[in-house]
mmCIF file of C-alpha atoms in Angstrom:
data_model
loop_
_atom_site.group_PDB
_atom_site.id
_atom_site.type_symbol
_atom_site.label_atom_id
_atom_site.label_comp_id
_atom_site.label_asym_id
_atom_site.label_seq_id
_atom_site.Cartn_x
_atom_site.Cartn_y
_atom_site.Cartn_z
ATOM 1 C CA ASN U 140 -7.910 -2.307 19.484
ATOM 2 C CA ALA U 141 -8.472 -3.791 22.950
ATOM 3 C CA GLU U 142 -10.131 -6.866 21.466
ATOM 4 C CA LEU U 143 -7.450 -7.270 18.796
ATOM 5 C CA ALA U 144 -4.798 -7.068 21.538
ATOM 6 C CA LEU U 145 -6.259 -10.295 22.972
ATOM 7 C CA ILE U 146 -5.431 -12.170 19.759
ATOM 8 C CA ASP U 147 -1.857 -13.477 19.791
ATOM 9 C CA THR U 148 -0.995 -14.835 16.357
ATOM 10 C CA PRO U 149 1.672 -14.060 13.767
ATOM 11 C CA GLU U 150 -1.012 -13.911 11.002
ATOM 12 C CA LEU U 151 -4.364 -12.165 11.538
ATOM 13 C CA ILE U 152 -6.882 -12.073 8.677
ATOM 14 C CA ILE U 153 -10.061 -10.030 8.847
ATOM 15 C CA GLY U 154 -12.451 -10.858 6.013
ATOM 16 C CA SER U 155 -12.036 -13.254 3.107
ATOM 17 C CA ASN U 156 -12.191 -13.545 -0.652
ATOM 18 C CA LEU U 157 -16.007 -13.750 -0.370
ATOM 19 C CA HIS U 158 -16.433 -10.895 2.126
ATOM 20 C CA ALA U 159 -18.345 -8.169 0.279
ATOM 21 C CA GLY U 160 -19.082 -5.515 2.925
ATOM 22 C CA ALA U 161 -17.002 -2.447 3.647
ATOM 23 C CA ILE U 162 -14.134 -2.631 6.130
ATOM 24 C CA GLN U 163 -13.549 0.534 8.156
ATOM 25 C CA VAL U 164 -10.719 1.198 10.596
ATOM 26 C CA LEU U 165 -12.383 3.681 12.967
ATOM 27 C CA GLY U 166 -10.123 3.230 16.007
ATOM 28 C CA GLY U 167 -6.346 2.974 16.131
ATOM 29 C CA ILE U 168 -4.855 -0.508 15.747
ATOM 30 C CA SER U 169 -1.391 -1.405 16.993
ATOM 31 C CA ARG U 170 -0.122 -4.982 16.916
ATOM 32 C CA GLU U 171 3.035 -6.957 16.245
ATOM 33 C CA GLY U 172 2.549 -9.406 13.422
ATOM 34 C CA ASN U 173 1.049 -9.557 9.956
ATOM 35 C CA LEU U 174 -2.459 -8.217 9.347
ATOM 36 C CA THR U 175 -4.662 -8.732 6.291
ATOM 37 C CA LEU U 176 -7.870 -6.796 5.667
ATOM 38 C CA GLN U 177 -9.654 -8.583 2.823
ATOM 39 C CA ASN U 178 -13.017 -7.962 1.136
ATOM 40 C CA THR U 179 -12.546 -9.030 -2.454
ATOM 41 C CA GLY U 180 -16.041 -10.543 -2.719
ATOM 42 C CA GLY U 181 -17.641 -7.192 -3.529
ATOM 43 C CA THR U 182 -16.986 -3.503 -3.960
ATOM 44 C CA GLY U 183 -17.426 -2.414 -0.312
ATOM 45 C CA GLY U 184 -13.897 -1.037 -0.089
ATOM 46 C CA ILE U 185 -11.485 -0.499 2.808
ATOM 47 C CA ASP U 186 -11.477 2.880 4.584
ATOM 48 C CA ILE U 187 -8.689 3.673 7.056
ATOM 49 C CA GLN U 188 -9.741 6.535 9.345
ATOM 50 C CA ALA U 189 -7.387 5.827 12.275
ATOM 51 C CA ALA U 190 -3.738 4.812 12.732
ATOM 52 C CA LEU U 191 -2.904 1.262 11.655
ATOM 53 C CA ASP U 192 0.456 0.007 12.987
ATOM 54 C CA VAL U 193 1.729 -3.548 12.500
ATOM 55 C CA GLY U 194 5.307 -2.847 13.598
ATOM 56 C CA ASP U 195 7.741 -5.088 11.722
ATOM 57 C CA GLY U 196 4.888 -7.029 10.131
ATOM 58 C CA THR U 197 3.246 -6.990 6.716
ATOM 59 C CA LEU U 198 -0.014 -5.113 6.197
ATOM 60 C CA ALA U 199 -2.089 -6.451 3.314
ATOM 61 C CA LEU U 200 -5.115 -4.548 2.053
ATOM 62 C CA SER U 201 -7.092 -6.472 -0.565
ATOM 63 C CA SER U 202 -10.435 -5.171 -1.810
ATOM 64 C CA GLY U 203 -12.789 -5.505 -4.741
ATOM 65 C CA GLY U 204 -13.588 -1.810 -4.222
ATOM 66 C CA SER U 205 -11.341 1.131 -3.406
ATOM 67 C CA ILE U 206 -8.837 1.501 -0.568
ATOM 68 C CA THR U 207 -8.882 4.965 1.014
ATOM 69 C CA GLN U 208 -7.541 6.775 4.068
ATOM 70 C CA THR U 209 -8.016 10.016 5.960
ATOM 71 C CA SER U 210 -5.142 12.123 7.281
ATOM 72 C CA ALA U 211 -5.559 10.360 10.658
ATOM 73 C CA GLY U 212 -5.261 6.915 9.023
ATOM 74 C CA VAL U 213 -1.464 6.679 9.160
ATOM 75 C CA ILE U 214 -0.108 3.278 8.100
ATOM 76 C CA SER U 215 3.057 1.965 9.807
ATOM 77 C CA ALA U 216 4.437 -1.370 8.633
ATOM 78 C CA HIS U 217 7.551 -3.138 7.435
ATOM 79 C CA SER U 218 5.790 -4.144 4.213
ATOM 80 C CA LEU U 219 2.588 -2.979 2.525
ATOM 81 C CA LEU U 220 0.651 -4.867 -0.132
ATOM 82 C CA ALA U 221 -2.360 -2.912 -1.431
ATOM 83 C CA GLN U 222 -4.577 -4.443 -4.128
ATOM 84 C CA ALA U 223 -7.913 -2.982 -5.196
ATOM 85 C CA GLY U 224 -10.435 -3.437 -7.972
ATOM 86 C CA GLY U 225 -10.996 0.331 -7.715
ATOM 87 C CA ASP U 226 -8.512 2.973 -6.583
ATOM 88 C CA VAL U 227 -5.743 2.745 -3.974
ATOM 89 C CA LEU U 228 -5.698 6.230 -2.415
ATOM 90 C CA LEU U 229 -3.148 6.174 0.402
ATOM 91 C CA ALA U 230 -1.620 9.639 0.063
ATOM 92 C CA ALA U 231 -3.755 11.550 2.608
ATOM 93 C CA ALA U 232 -1.493 10.669 5.564
ATOM 94 C CA LEU U 233 2.249 10.540 6.213
ATOM 95 C CA ASN U 234 2.591 6.763 6.126
ATOM 96 C CA ASP U 235 5.720 4.953 7.269
ATOM 97 C CA VAL U 236 6.536 1.768 5.365
ATOM 98 C CA ALA U 237 10.076 0.347 5.469
ATOM 99 C CA ASN U 238 12.362 1.415 2.654
ATOM 100 C CA THR U 239 12.180 -1.763 0.551
ATOM 101 C CA THR U 240 8.660 -3.070 0.609
ATOM 102 C CA LEU U 241 5.711 -1.419 -1.156
ATOM 103 C CA ALA U 242 3.795 -3.296 -3.845
ATOM 104 C CA GLY U 243 0.293 -3.426 -5.208
ATOM 105 C CA SER U 244 -2.228 -2.905 -7.937
ATOM 106 C CA ALA U 245 -5.344 -0.890 -8.652
ATOM 107 C CA GLY U 246 -8.054 -1.057 -11.272
ATOM 108 C CA GLY U 247 -8.007 2.744 -11.172
ATOM 109 C CA ASP U 248 -5.434 5.131 -9.698
ATOM 110 C CA PHE U 249 -2.694 4.097 -7.257
ATOM 111 C CA GLU U 250 -1.483 6.799 -4.825
ATOM 112 C CA PHE U 251 0.871 6.406 -1.882
ATOM 113 C CA GLN U 252 2.753 8.880 0.293
ATOM 114 C CA ASP U 253 5.521 7.932 2.729
ATOM 115 C CA ALA U 254 7.215 10.067 5.356
ATOM 116 C CA ASN U 255 10.652 8.468 4.817
ATOM 117 C CA THR U 256 12.776 6.629 2.280
ATOM 118 C CA LEU U 257 10.673 4.272 0.211
ATOM 119 C CA ALA U 258 11.248 1.638 -2.443
ATOM 120 C CA ILE U 259 8.930 -0.495 -4.501
ATOM 121 C CA GLY U 260 9.561 -4.218 -4.496
ATOM 122 C CA SER U 261 7.866 -7.584 -3.975
ATOM 123 C CA VAL U 262 5.428 -8.273 -1.145
ATOM 124 C CA SER U 263 3.462 -11.418 -0.340
ATOM 125 C CA ALA U 264 0.721 -11.951 2.233
ATOM 126 C CA ILE U 265 -1.785 -14.495 3.493
ATOM 127 C CA GLY U 266 -5.536 -14.163 2.933
ATOM 128 C CA PHE U 267 -8.489 -16.490 3.459
ATOM 129 C CA ASP U 268 -10.217 -18.481 0.701
ATOM 130 C CA ALA U 269 -13.706 -18.927 2.177
ATOM 131 C CA SER U 270 -14.830 -21.284 -0.620
ATOM 132 C CA ALA U 271 -12.030 -23.733 0.134
ATOM 133 C CA GLY U 272 -12.008 -22.978 3.870
ATOM 134 C CA GLN U 273 -8.250 -22.448 3.940
ATOM 135 C CA LEU U 274 -5.499 -19.866 3.911
ATOM 136 C CA SER U 275 -4.291 -18.626 0.544
ATOM 137 C CA SER U 276 -1.333 -16.492 -0.422
ATOM 138 C CA PHE U 277 -1.294 -13.512 -2.729
ATOM 139 C CA ALA U 278 1.513 -11.229 -3.843
ATOM 140 C CA ALA U 279 2.600 -8.398 -6.091
ATOM 141 C CA THR U 280 5.852 -7.159 -7.549
ATOM 142 C CA GLY U 281 6.006 -3.454 -8.259
ATOM 143 C CA ILE U 282 2.965 -1.287 -8.781
ATOM 144 C CA SER U 283 0.425 -1.582 -11.559
ATOM 145 C CA ALA U 284 -2.584 0.645 -12.116
ATOM 146 C CA GLY U 285 -5.358 1.002 -14.642
ATOM 147 C CA GLY U 286 -5.084 4.782 -14.141
ATOM 148 C CA ASP U 287 -2.343 7.014 -12.792
ATOM 149 C CA ALA U 288 0.298 5.819 -10.321
ATOM 150 C CA PHE U 289 1.631 8.406 -7.859
ATOM 151 C CA VAL U 290 4.214 7.516 -5.189
ATOM 152 C CA ARG U 291 6.122 10.099 -3.213
ATOM 153 C CA ARG U 292 8.331 10.713 -0.226
ATOM 154 C CA ALA U 293 6.981 13.672 1.721
ATOM 155 C CA SER U 294 9.614 14.282 4.401
ATOM 156 C CA ALA U 295 11.974 16.310 2.223
ATOM 157 C CA GLN U 296 11.971 18.506 -0.848
ATOM 158 C CA GLN U 297 13.986 15.876 -2.678
ATOM 159 C CA LEU U 298 12.440 12.775 -4.127
ATOM 160 C CA GLY U 299 13.423 9.646 -2.213
ATOM 161 C CA LYS U 300 14.821 6.481 -3.697
ATOM 162 C CA ILE U 301 12.126 4.647 -5.644
ATOM 163 C CA GLN U 302 12.755 1.284 -7.249
ATOM 164 C CA GLY U 303 10.547 -1.235 -8.968
ATOM 165 C CA SER U 304 8.877 -2.135 -12.207
ATOM 166 C CA ARG U 305 5.896 -1.026 -14.278
ATOM 167 C CA ILE U 306 6.083 2.676 -13.351
ATOM 168 C CA GLU U 307 7.925 5.688 -14.718
ATOM 169 C CA ARG U 308 8.247 9.365 -13.828
ATOM 170 C CA ASP U 309 6.875 11.987 -16.191
ATOM 171 C CA ARG U 310 8.186 15.542 -16.636
ATOM 172 C CA GLN U 311 5.786 16.889 -13.993
ATOM 173 C CA GLY U 312 7.315 14.564 -11.361
ATOM 174 C CA ARG U 313 4.376 12.148 -11.294
ATOM 175 C CA PHE U 314 4.762 8.402 -11.557
ATOM 176 C CA LYS U 315 2.857 6.796 -14.397
ATOM 177 C CA VAL U 316 2.284 3.215 -15.463
ATOM 178 C CA ALA U 317 4.651 2.147 -18.219
ATOM 179 C CA GLN U 318 2.796 -0.745 -19.793
ATOM 180 C CA GLY U 319 5.202 -3.553 -20.519
ATOM 181 C CA GLU U 320 8.175 -1.346 -19.705
ATOM 182 C CA PRO U 321 10.744 -1.926 -16.955
ATOM 183 C CA PHE U 322 11.142 0.796 -14.334
ATOM 184 C CA ARG U 323 13.236 3.751 -15.427
ATOM 185 C CA ARG U 324 15.237 5.194 -12.560
ATOM 186 C CA ALA U 325 14.023 8.695 -11.784
ATOM 187 C CA GLN U 326 16.383 11.640 -11.783
ATOM 188 C CA ARG U 327 17.203 12.918 -8.320
ATOM 189 C CA CYS U 328 15.810 16.417 -8.216
ATOM 190 C CA GLY U 329 13.533 18.716 -6.241
ATOM 191 C CA PHE U 330 9.814 18.756 -6.951
ATOM 192 C CA GLY U 331 9.042 20.874 -9.986
ATOM 193 C CA GLN U 332 12.688 21.192 -11.017
ATOM 194 C CA CYS U 333 12.971 18.411 -13.603
#
């Protein structure tokens, strides 16, 4: 974190579209501005084991492998874009993403837990195209998953406001991918009561 604090830029990109090795967050990171962790050149994955706070910025996690976190790997950001060739498993910590800006995709399961009000929308970010030697943008609208999609608000017994496309809530209170279907607004009810 001390070394990252020396970098003053509105966009910080670690990795690239050709980066294949694993990215691990082992020490807490706190910065103002957008941060992209990108290793889409292989299946090394991104593992968040310590707090990752970008304030009012956008955090983009883009991996050819899976994106995981421990309970200490709390994510705090205005917007979160998480895209993985494997799973996105970000439900081990009480994350705090602003109430309008979660989006992403997973080749497998997509899980996310937030401590406060949360909505699913559109998020864009900047990555690095190492082949072309230039910045490149990527984005997502809603959540898509090859497996199950699970998004929840953990700070209360009631389900928070969830909006978006390509997901639906089943009778057990889990969110599932609705292939080709628009989002169906979930009933407001306590867990296990619908």
